[in-house]
Amino acid sequence: MSLPHAILTALLEKPSSGLELTRRFDRSIGYFWSATHQQIYRELGKLEDAGLIRALPAAQPARGQKKAYEVLPAGRAELARWTAAAHDPKPLRDAMLLRLRAAAVVGTEGIEADLRRHLELHEAQLAEYEEIERRDFPPGRDGAEDRLRHLVLRAGIDLETFWTRWLRHALTDFPELPGPAGDTR
C-alpha cells in the first residue's frame, strides 16, 4: 500500500513524468522505498484511474511525449489520511541473520567473507548518506520541511551506523565460532 503514497508524496513535491519519478526514486525515496520503472508506471495508471492524480495537459501535442502528472485534491486527502493513520513497525527480515542462525547447525563456511562484504556495502552506504547530509542539510537549513526530510536521512544514517557496528562486532567474534559441521576449529 505504500508505493502509491510514495508516488503521491513525490508528485506533491514536484509534478513529474514517470521517467522523472523513476530518477527521483533512484536519488532519494528509493533509499527507503524502492520501486522499478514498471511498478511506478503501473501505479501511476492506478492512481489516475482512481482520480487521485491527473496527467498535465501537454504544451504541444506530440506522439510519444512523456506525460507529467500532478496530484488532485482527492490524492492529497488520501496522502493526509494515510500519513495520519497509525502503522505498526514491520518485523525485521534479513537473510544474513537467518544464515547465521543456520550456520549454528551446518557450520560457518563462507559466512565470514560475506560478513566482510556486507560491512563494505554498509560502510559505502553510510558514507553516501553522510555526504548527502553534508551537501543537503548545512547548518541553518532548518525549515519544517527540511527538518522532516533530515529526520528520514538520519534514520538511514543511524541504521547504517548500527549495521556497520554490528558487523564489526560479528567479525570480531567470528574466529571463536564453530567452523563447518563437525569442525571444532
Short mmCIF file of C-alpha atoms in Angstrom, two decimals:
data_model
loop_
_atom_site.label_atom_id
_atom_site.label_comp_id
_atom_site.label_asym_id
_atom_site.label_seq_id
_atom_site.Cartn_x
_atom_site.Cartn_y
_atom_site.Cartn_z
CA MET A 1 0.00 0.00 0.00
CA SER A 2 2.93 2.38 0.47
CA LEU A 3 4.12 2.71 -3.14
CA PRO A 4 1.09 4.81 -4.14
CA HIS A 5 1.75 7.04 -1.13
CA ALA A 6 5.42 7.37 -2.04
CA ILE A 7 4.38 8.44 -5.54
CA LEU A 8 1.80 10.90 -4.20
CA THR A 9 4.48 12.38 -1.93
CA ALA A 10 6.95 12.75 -4.81
CA LEU A 11 4.32 14.32 -7.07
CA LEU A 12 3.25 16.80 -4.38
CA GLU A 13 6.88 17.81 -4.03
CA LYS A 14 7.12 18.29 -7.79
CA PRO A 15 4.81 17.27 -10.67
CA SER A 16 6.77 14.79 -12.77
CA SER A 17 6.68 12.26 -15.56
CA GLY A 18 7.10 8.57 -14.88
CA LEU A 19 10.72 8.72 -16.02
CA GLU A 20 11.42 11.71 -13.77
CA LEU A 21 9.79 9.85 -10.85
CA THR A 22 11.99 6.83 -11.51
CA ARG A 23 15.08 9.04 -11.44
CA ARG A 24 13.92 10.75 -8.25
CA PHE A 25 13.26 7.37 -6.63
CA ASP A 26 16.82 6.35 -7.52
CA ARG A 27 18.20 9.51 -5.85
CA SER A 28 16.03 9.86 -2.75
CA ILE A 29 12.86 7.94 -1.94
CA GLY A 30 14.42 4.74 -3.27
CA TYR A 31 16.85 4.69 -0.37
CA PHE A 32 13.99 3.64 1.88
CA TRP A 33 11.20 2.62 -0.54
CA SER A 34 12.39 1.17 -3.82
CA ALA A 35 10.32 0.67 -6.96
CA THR A 36 11.09 -0.34 -10.51
CA HIS A 37 10.27 1.76 -13.56
CA GLN A 38 7.44 -0.68 -14.41
CA GLN A 39 5.98 -0.56 -10.89
CA ILE A 40 5.93 3.24 -10.96
CA TYR A 41 4.20 3.39 -14.36
CA ARG A 42 1.67 0.73 -13.32
CA GLU A 43 0.93 2.65 -10.11
CA LEU A 44 0.59 5.97 -11.99
CA GLY A 45 -2.15 4.36 -14.09
CA LYS A 46 -3.95 3.08 -10.99
CA LEU A 47 -3.70 6.46 -9.26
CA GLU A 48 -5.04 8.22 -12.35
CA ASP A 49 -7.91 5.71 -12.68
CA ALA A 50 -8.75 6.29 -9.00
CA GLY A 51 -8.94 10.07 -9.55
CA LEU A 52 -6.02 10.81 -7.23
CA ILE A 53 -3.71 12.24 -9.92
CA ARG A 54 -4.06 13.56 -13.44
CA ALA A 55 -1.80 13.96 -16.42
CA LEU A 56 -0.96 17.58 -17.04
CA PRO A 57 -2.01 18.93 -20.41
CA ALA A 58 0.89 18.93 -22.87
CA ALA A 59 2.13 22.28 -24.18
CA GLN A 60 2.11 20.84 -27.69
CA PRO A 61 0.55 17.52 -28.64
CA ALA A 62 3.24 15.15 -29.84
CA ARG A 63 3.38 11.41 -30.35
CA GLY A 64 5.46 9.67 -27.69
CA GLN A 65 5.65 12.76 -25.48
CA LYS A 66 6.13 11.94 -21.82
CA LYS A 67 3.17 12.74 -19.58
CA ALA A 68 3.74 14.74 -16.43
CA TYR A 69 1.40 14.11 -13.50
CA GLU A 70 0.09 16.21 -10.64
CA VAL A 71 -1.83 15.29 -7.51
CA LEU A 72 -5.52 16.14 -7.36
CA PRO A 73 -7.28 17.21 -4.13
CA ALA A 74 -8.50 13.61 -3.60
CA GLY A 75 -4.88 12.43 -3.81
CA ARG A 76 -3.73 14.99 -1.26
CA ALA A 77 -6.59 13.93 1.05
CA GLU A 78 -5.63 10.25 0.66
CA LEU A 79 -1.99 11.02 1.46
CA ALA A 80 -3.02 13.07 4.51
CA ARG A 81 -5.31 10.23 5.69
CA TRP A 82 -2.52 7.66 5.27
CA THR A 83 0.06 9.89 6.98
CA ALA A 84 -2.19 10.43 10.00
CA ALA A 85 -3.13 6.74 10.40
CA ALA A 86 -1.31 4.51 12.88
CA HIS A 87 1.02 1.90 11.36
CA ASP A 88 2.78 -0.90 13.22
CA PRO A 89 6.52 -1.37 12.67
CA LYS A 90 7.41 -4.20 10.30
CA PRO A 91 9.36 -7.15 11.71
CA LEU A 92 12.99 -7.35 10.65
CA ARG A 93 13.63 -9.84 7.83
CA ASP A 94 17.31 -10.16 6.99
CA ALA A 95 18.84 -13.10 5.16
CA MET A 96 22.24 -12.63 6.85
CA LEU A 97 20.70 -13.05 10.29
CA LEU A 98 18.89 -16.19 9.12
CA ARG A 99 22.12 -17.51 7.56
CA LEU A 100 23.95 -17.01 10.85
CA ARG A 101 21.21 -18.94 12.63
CA ALA A 102 21.52 -21.72 10.05
CA ALA A 103 25.32 -21.69 10.44
CA ALA A 104 24.79 -22.72 14.05
CA VAL A 105 23.66 -26.12 12.77
CA VAL A 106 25.55 -26.54 9.47
CA GLY A 107 28.77 -24.60 10.04
CA THR A 108 30.08 -21.19 9.09
CA GLU A 109 31.83 -21.87 5.77
CA GLY A 110 31.55 -18.83 3.51
CA ILE A 111 29.90 -16.64 6.12
CA GLU A 112 32.95 -14.65 7.24
CA ALA A 113 33.72 -13.44 3.70
CA ASP A 114 30.11 -12.39 3.23
CA LEU A 115 30.10 -10.59 6.58
CA ARG A 116 33.12 -8.61 5.34
CA ARG A 117 31.34 -7.88 2.03
CA HIS A 118 28.24 -6.70 3.90
CA LEU A 119 30.41 -4.47 6.08
CA GLU A 120 31.92 -2.86 2.96
CA LEU A 121 28.45 -2.31 1.46
CA HIS A 122 27.07 -0.77 4.66
CA GLU A 123 30.16 1.43 5.07
CA ALA A 124 29.72 2.68 1.50
CA GLN A 125 26.02 3.41 2.06
CA LEU A 126 26.81 5.20 5.31
CA ALA A 127 29.40 7.35 3.54
CA GLU A 128 26.87 8.19 0.82
CA TYR A 129 24.22 9.21 3.38
CA GLU A 130 26.75 11.31 5.28
CA GLU A 131 27.73 13.07 2.04
CA ILE A 132 24.05 13.79 1.31
CA GLU A 133 23.71 15.20 4.83
CA ARG A 134 26.74 17.49 4.34
CA ARG A 135 25.50 18.62 0.93
CA ASP A 136 21.76 18.97 1.53
CA PHE A 137 21.49 19.89 5.22
CA PRO A 138 24.09 22.53 6.07
CA PRO A 139 23.83 24.37 9.41
CA GLY A 140 20.99 26.87 9.38
CA ARG A 141 18.79 24.89 6.99
CA ASP A 142 16.07 24.14 9.49
CA GLY A 143 12.68 24.85 7.95
CA ALA A 144 9.94 22.41 8.94
CA GLU A 145 10.08 20.50 5.63
CA ASP A 146 13.90 20.35 5.80
CA ARG A 147 13.80 19.02 9.36
CA LEU A 148 11.38 16.25 8.39
CA ARG A 149 13.47 15.27 5.35
CA HIS A 150 16.59 15.35 7.50
CA LEU A 151 14.90 13.02 10.03
CA VAL A 152 14.37 10.49 7.23
CA LEU A 153 18.04 10.77 6.24
CA ARG A 154 19.11 10.47 9.88
CA ALA A 155 17.17 7.20 10.09
CA GLY A 156 19.27 5.89 7.20
CA ILE A 157 22.49 7.13 8.79
CA ASP A 158 21.58 5.60 12.16
CA LEU A 159 20.57 2.30 10.56
CA GLU A 160 23.82 2.07 8.56
CA THR A 161 25.77 3.02 11.70
CA PHE A 162 24.03 0.17 13.54
CA TRP A 163 24.83 -2.35 10.77
CA THR A 164 28.48 -1.33 10.49
CA ARG A 165 28.92 -1.52 14.26
CA TRP A 166 27.13 -4.89 14.46
CA LEU A 167 29.09 -6.37 11.54
CA ARG A 168 32.40 -5.29 13.10
CA HIS A 169 31.29 -6.96 16.34
CA ALA A 170 30.30 -10.12 14.46
CA LEU A 171 33.65 -10.23 12.67
CA THR A 172 35.49 -9.77 15.97
CA ASP A 173 33.61 -12.75 17.42
CA PHE A 174 33.87 -14.83 14.25
CA PRO A 175 37.22 -16.58 14.93
CA GLU A 176 35.68 -18.12 18.03
CA LEU A 177 32.63 -19.52 16.22
CA PRO A 178 32.40 -23.13 15.04
CA GLY A 179 33.57 -23.96 11.52
CA PRO A 180 31.86 -26.41 9.13
CA ALA A 181 29.63 -29.01 10.78
CA GLY A 182 31.74 -31.30 12.94
CA ASP A 183 34.79 -28.96 12.83
CA THR A 184 35.82 -27.51 16.18
CA ARG A 185 38.48 -25.23 14.64
#
